[in-house]
Tab-separated table of N, CA and C in Angstrom:
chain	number	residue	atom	x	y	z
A	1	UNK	N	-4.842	-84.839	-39.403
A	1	UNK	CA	-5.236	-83.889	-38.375
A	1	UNK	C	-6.039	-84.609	-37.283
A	2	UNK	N	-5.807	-83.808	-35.845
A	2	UNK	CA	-6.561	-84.560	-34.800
A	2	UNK	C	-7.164	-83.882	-34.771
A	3	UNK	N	-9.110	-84.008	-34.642
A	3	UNK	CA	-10.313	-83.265	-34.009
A	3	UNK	C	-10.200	-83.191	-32.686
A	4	UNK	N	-10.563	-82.026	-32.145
A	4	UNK	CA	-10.617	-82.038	-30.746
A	4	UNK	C	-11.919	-81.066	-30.946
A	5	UNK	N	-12.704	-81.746	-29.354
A	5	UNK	CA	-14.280	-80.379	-29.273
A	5	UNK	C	-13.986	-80.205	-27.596
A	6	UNK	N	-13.715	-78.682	-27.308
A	6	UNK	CA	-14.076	-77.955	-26.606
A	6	UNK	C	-15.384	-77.953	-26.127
A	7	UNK	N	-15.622	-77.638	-24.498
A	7	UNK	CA	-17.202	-77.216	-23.998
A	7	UNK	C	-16.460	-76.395	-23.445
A	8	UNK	N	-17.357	-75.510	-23.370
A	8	UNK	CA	-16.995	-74.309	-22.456
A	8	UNK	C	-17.566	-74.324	-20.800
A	9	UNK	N	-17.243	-73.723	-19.935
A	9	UNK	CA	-18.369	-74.153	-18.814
A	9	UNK	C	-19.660	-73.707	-19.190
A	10	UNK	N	-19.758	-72.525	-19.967
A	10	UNK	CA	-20.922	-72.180	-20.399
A	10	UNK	C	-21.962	-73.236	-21.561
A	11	UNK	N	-21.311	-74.341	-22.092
A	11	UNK	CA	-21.585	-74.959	-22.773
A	11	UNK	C	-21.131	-74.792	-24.022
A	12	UNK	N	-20.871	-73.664	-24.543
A	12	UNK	CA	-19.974	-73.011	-25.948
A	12	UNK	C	-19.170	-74.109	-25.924
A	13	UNK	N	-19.701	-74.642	-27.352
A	13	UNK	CA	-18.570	-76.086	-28.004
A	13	UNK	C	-17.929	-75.540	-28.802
A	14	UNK	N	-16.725	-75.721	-29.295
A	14	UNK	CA	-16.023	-75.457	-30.030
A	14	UNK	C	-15.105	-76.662	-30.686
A	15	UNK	N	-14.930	-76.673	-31.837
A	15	UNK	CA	-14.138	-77.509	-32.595
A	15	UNK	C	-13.051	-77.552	-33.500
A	16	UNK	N	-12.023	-77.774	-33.096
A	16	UNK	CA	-10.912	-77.796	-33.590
A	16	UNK	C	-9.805	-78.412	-34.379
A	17	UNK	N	-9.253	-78.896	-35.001
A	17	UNK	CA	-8.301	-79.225	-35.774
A	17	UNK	C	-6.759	-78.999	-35.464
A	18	UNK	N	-6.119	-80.203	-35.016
A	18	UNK	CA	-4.354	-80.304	-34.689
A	18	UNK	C	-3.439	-80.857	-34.914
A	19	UNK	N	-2.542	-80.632	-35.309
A	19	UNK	CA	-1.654	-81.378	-35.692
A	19	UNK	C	-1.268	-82.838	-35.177
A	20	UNK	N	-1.160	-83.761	-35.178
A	20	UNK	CA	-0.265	-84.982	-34.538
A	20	UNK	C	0.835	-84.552	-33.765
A	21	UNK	N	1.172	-84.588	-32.527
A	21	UNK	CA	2.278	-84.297	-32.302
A	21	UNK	C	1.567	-82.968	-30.867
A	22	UNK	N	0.613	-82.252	-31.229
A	22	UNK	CA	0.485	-81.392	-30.542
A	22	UNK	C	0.736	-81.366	-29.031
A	23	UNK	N	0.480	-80.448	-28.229
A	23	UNK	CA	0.299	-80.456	-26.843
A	23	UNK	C	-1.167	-80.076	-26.867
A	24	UNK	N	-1.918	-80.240	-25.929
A	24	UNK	CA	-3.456	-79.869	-25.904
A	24	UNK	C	-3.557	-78.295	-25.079
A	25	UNK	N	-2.605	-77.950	-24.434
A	25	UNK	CA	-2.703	-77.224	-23.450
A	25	UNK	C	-2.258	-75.822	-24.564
A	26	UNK	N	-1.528	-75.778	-25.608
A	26	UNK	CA	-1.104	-75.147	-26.893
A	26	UNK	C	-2.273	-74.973	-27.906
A	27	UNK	N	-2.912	-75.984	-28.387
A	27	UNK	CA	-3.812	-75.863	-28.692
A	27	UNK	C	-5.118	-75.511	-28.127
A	28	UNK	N	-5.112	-75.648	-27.137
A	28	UNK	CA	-6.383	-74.363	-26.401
A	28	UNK	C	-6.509	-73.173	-26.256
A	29	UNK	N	-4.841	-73.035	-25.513
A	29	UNK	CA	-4.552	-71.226	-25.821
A	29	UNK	C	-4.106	-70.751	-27.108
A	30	UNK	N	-4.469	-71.243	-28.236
A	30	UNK	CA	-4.507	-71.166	-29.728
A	30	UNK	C	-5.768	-70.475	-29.864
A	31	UNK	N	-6.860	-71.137	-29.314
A	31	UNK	CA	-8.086	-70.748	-29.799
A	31	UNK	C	-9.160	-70.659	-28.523
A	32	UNK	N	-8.117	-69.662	-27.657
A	32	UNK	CA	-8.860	-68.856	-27.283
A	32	UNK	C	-9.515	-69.288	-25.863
A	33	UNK	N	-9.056	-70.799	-25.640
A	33	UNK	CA	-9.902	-71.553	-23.984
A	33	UNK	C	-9.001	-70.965	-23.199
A	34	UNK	N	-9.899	-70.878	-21.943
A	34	UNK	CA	-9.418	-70.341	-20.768
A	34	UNK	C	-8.294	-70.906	-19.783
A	35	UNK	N	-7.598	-71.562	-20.283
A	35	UNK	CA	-6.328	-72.389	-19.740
A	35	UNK	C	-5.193	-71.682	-19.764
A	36	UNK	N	-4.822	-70.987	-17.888
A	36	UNK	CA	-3.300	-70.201	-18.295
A	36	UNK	C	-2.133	-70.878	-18.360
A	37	UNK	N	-2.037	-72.297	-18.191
A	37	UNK	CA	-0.922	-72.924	-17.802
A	37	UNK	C	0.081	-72.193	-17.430
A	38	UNK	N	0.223	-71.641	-16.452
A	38	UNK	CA	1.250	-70.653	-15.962
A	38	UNK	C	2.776	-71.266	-15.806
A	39	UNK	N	2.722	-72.741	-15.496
A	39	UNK	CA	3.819	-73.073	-15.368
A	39	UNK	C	4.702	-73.797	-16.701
A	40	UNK	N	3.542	-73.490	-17.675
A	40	UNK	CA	4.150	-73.458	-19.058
A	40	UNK	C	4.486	-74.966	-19.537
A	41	UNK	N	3.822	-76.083	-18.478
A	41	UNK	CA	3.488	-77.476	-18.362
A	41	UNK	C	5.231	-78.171	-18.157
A	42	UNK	N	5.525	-77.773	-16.925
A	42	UNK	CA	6.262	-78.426	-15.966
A	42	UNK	C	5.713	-78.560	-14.861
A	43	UNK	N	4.436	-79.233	-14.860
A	43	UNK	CA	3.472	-80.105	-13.674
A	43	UNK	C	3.955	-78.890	-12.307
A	44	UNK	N	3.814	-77.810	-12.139
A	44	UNK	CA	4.377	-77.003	-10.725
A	44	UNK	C	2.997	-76.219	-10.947
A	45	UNK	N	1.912	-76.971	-11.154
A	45	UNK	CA	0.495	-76.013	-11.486
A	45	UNK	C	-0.405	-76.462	-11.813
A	46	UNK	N	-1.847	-75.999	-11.232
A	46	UNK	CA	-3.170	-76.514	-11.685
A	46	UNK	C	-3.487	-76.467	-12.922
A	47	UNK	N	-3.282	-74.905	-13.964
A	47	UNK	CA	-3.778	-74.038	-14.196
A	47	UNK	C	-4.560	-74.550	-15.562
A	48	UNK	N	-3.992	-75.828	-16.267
A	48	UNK	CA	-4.296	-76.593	-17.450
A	48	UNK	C	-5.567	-77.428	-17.317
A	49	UNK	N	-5.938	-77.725	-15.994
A	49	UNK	CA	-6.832	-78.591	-15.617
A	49	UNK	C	-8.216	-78.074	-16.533
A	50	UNK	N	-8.477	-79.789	-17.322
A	50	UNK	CA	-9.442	-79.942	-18.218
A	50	UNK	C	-10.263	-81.177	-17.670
A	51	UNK	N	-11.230	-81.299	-17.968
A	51	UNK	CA	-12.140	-82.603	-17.558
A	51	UNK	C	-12.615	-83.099	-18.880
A	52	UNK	N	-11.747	-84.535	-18.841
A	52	UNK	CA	-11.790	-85.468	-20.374
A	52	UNK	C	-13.322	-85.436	-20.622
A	53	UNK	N	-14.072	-86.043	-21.602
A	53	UNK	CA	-15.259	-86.708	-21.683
A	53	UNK	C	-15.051	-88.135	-21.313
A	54	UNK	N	-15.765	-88.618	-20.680
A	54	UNK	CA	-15.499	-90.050	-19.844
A	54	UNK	C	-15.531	-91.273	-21.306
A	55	UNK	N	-16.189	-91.295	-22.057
A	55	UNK	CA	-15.751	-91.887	-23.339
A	55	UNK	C	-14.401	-91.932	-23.724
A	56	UNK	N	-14.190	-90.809	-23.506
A	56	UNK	CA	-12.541	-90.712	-24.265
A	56	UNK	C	-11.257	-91.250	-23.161
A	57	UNK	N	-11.689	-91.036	-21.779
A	57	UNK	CA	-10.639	-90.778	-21.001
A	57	UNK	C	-9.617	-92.244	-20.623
A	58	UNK	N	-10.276	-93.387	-20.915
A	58	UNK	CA	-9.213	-94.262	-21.351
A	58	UNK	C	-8.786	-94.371	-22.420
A	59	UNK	N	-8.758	-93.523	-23.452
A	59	UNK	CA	-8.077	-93.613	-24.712
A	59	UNK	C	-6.682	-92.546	-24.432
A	60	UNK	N	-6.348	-91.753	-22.721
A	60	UNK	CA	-5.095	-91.308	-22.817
A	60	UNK	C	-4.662	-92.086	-21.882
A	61	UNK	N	-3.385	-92.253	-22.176
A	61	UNK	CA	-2.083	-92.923	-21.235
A	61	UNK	C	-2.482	-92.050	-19.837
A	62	UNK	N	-1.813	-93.389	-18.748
A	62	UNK	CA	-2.753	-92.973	-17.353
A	62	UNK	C	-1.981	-92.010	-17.411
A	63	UNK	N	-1.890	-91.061	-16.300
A	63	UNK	CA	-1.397	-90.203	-15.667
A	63	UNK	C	0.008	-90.407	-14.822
A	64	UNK	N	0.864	-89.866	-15.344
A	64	UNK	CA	1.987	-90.116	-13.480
A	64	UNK	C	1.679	-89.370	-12.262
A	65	UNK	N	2.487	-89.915	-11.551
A	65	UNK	CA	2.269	-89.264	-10.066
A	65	UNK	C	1.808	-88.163	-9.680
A	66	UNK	N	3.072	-86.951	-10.696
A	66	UNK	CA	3.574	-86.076	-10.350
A	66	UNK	C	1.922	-85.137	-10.989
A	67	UNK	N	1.751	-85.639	-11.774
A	67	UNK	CA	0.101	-84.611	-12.615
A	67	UNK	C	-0.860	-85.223	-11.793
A	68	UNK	N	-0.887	-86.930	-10.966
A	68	UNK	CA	-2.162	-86.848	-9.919
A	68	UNK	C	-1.858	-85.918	-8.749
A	69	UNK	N	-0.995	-85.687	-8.052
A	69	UNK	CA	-0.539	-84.652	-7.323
A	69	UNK	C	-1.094	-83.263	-7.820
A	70	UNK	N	-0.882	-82.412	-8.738
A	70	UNK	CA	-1.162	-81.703	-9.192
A	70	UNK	C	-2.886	-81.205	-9.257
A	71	UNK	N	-3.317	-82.754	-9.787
A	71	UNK	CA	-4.566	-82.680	-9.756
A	71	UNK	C	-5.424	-82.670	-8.415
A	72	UNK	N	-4.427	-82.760	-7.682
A	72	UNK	CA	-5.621	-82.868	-6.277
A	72	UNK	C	-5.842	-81.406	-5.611
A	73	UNK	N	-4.828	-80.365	-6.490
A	73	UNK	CA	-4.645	-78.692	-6.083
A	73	UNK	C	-5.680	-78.437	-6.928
A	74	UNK	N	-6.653	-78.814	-7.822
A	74	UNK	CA	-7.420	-78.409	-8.864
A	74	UNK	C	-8.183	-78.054	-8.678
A	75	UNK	N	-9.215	-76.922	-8.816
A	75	UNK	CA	-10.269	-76.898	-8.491
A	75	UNK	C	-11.342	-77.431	-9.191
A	76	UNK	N	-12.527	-78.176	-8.435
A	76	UNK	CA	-13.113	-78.764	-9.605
A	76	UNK	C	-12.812	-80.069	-9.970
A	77	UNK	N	-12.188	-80.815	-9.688
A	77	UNK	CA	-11.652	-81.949	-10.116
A	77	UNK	C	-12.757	-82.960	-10.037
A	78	UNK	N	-12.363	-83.899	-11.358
A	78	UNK	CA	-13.269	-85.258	-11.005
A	78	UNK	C	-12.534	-86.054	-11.573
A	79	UNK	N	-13.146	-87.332	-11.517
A	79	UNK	CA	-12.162	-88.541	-11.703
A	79	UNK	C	-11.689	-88.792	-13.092
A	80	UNK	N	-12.048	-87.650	-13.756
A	80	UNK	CA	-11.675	-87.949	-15.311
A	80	UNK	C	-10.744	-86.240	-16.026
A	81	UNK	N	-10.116	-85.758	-14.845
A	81	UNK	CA	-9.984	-84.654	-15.166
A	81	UNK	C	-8.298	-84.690	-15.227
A	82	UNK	N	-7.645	-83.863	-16.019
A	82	UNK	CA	-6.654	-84.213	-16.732
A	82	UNK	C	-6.032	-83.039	-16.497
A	83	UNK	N	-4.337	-82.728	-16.581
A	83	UNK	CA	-3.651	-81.537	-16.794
A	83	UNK	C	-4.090	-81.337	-18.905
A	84	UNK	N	-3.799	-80.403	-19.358
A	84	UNK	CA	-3.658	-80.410	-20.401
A	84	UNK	C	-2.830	-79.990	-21.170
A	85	UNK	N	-1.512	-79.861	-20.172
A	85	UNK	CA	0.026	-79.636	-20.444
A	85	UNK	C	0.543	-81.089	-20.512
A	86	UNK	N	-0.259	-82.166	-20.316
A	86	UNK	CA	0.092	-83.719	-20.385
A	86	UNK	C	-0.201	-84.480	-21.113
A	87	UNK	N	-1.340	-83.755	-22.423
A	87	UNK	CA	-1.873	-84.868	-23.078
A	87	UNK	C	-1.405	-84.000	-24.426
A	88	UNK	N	-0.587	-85.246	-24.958
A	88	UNK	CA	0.214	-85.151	-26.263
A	88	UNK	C	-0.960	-86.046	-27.400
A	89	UNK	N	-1.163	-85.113	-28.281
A	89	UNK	CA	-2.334	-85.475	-29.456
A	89	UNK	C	-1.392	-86.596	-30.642
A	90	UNK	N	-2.337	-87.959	-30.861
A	90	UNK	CA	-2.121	-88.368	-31.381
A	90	UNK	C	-3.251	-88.951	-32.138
A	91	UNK	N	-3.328	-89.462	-33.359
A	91	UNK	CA	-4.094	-90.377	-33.910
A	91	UNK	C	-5.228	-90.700	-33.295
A	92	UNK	N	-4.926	-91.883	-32.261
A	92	UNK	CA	-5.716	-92.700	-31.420
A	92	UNK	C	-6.686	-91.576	-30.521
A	93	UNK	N	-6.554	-90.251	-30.247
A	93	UNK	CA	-6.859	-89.457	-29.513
A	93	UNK	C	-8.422	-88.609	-30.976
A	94	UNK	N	-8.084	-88.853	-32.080
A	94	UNK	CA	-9.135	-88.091	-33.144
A	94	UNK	C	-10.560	-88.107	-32.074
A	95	UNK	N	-11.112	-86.859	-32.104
A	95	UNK	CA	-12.601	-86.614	-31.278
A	95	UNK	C	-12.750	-86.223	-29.992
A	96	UNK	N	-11.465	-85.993	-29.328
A	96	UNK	CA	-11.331	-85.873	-27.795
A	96	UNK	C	-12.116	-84.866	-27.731
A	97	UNK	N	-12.944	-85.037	-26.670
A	97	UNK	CA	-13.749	-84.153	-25.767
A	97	UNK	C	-13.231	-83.930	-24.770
A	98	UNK	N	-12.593	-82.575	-24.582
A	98	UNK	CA	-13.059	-82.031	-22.954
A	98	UNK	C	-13.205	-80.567	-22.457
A	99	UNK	N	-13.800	-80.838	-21.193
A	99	UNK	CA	-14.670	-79.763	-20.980
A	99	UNK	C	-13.931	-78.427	-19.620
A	100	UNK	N	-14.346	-77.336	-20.242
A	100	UNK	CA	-13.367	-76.520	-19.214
A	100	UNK	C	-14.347	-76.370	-17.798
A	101	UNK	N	-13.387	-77.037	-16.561
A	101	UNK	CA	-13.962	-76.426	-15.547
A	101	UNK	C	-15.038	-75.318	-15.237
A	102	UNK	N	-15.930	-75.471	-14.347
A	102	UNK	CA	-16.950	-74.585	-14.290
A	102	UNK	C	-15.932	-73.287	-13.548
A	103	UNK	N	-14.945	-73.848	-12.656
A	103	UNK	CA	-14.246	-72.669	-11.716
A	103	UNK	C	-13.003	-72.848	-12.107
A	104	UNK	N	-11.948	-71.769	-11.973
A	104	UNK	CA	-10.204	-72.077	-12.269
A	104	UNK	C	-9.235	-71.123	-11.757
A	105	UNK	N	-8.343	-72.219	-11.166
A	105	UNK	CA	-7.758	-70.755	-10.196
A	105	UNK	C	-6.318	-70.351	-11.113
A	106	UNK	N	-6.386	-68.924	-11.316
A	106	UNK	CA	-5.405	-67.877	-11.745
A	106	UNK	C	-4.254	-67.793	-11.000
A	107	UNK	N	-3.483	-68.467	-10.796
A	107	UNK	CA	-2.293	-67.959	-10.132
A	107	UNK	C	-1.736	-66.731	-10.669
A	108	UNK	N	-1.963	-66.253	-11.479
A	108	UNK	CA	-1.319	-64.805	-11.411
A	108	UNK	C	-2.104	-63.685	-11.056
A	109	UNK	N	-2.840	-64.175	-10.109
A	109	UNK	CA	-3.770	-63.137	-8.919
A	109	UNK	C	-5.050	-62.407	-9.602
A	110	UNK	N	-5.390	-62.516	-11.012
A	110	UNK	CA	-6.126	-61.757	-11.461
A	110	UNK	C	-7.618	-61.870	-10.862
């Protein structure tokens, strides 16, 4: 199993348990984080945007183009902030920290 810990913007940590293999963006809306990925993680959307813990954030494969693009629609963004329709859980990943945006935009207008 991979550990993963949630912050909330509020600070609410949360800790979790995932399979190998997972998507992160699946496992958040599992348990409950505020991530709509609306575009169901075909990079056409902010909505996954997570901010790694800077410890961890060279332990994921860089980014392509098409998710730094993405990331620059984000609100909130910093240099360690990630789609989370992109980061596939593995092994090497056990302990990932990251933290949900303080702000996040809803594309489905709510």
């Amino acid at each position: 199993m991979i550990r993963v810990r949630f912050i909330g913007a509020d600070g609410h940590e949360q800790a979790v348990e995932a399979e190998p293999g997972a998507r992160l963006l699946d496992i958040a809306q599992a348990h409950g984080q505020p991530l709509e990925g609306t575009c169901e993680g075909q990079m056409a959307c902010s909505t996954c945007h997570v901010i790694v813990d800077a410890a961890d954030f060279a332990r994921l494969p860089p980014p392509r183009e098409e998710e730094e693009d993405m990331l620059d629609l984000a609100v909130g963004a910093t240099r360690t902030s990630r789609l989370a329709c992109q980061i596939w859980l593995e092994p090497a990943l056990d302990g990932l920290t990251v933290r949900m945006p303080r702000e996040i935009r809803d594309m489905r207008g709510r």
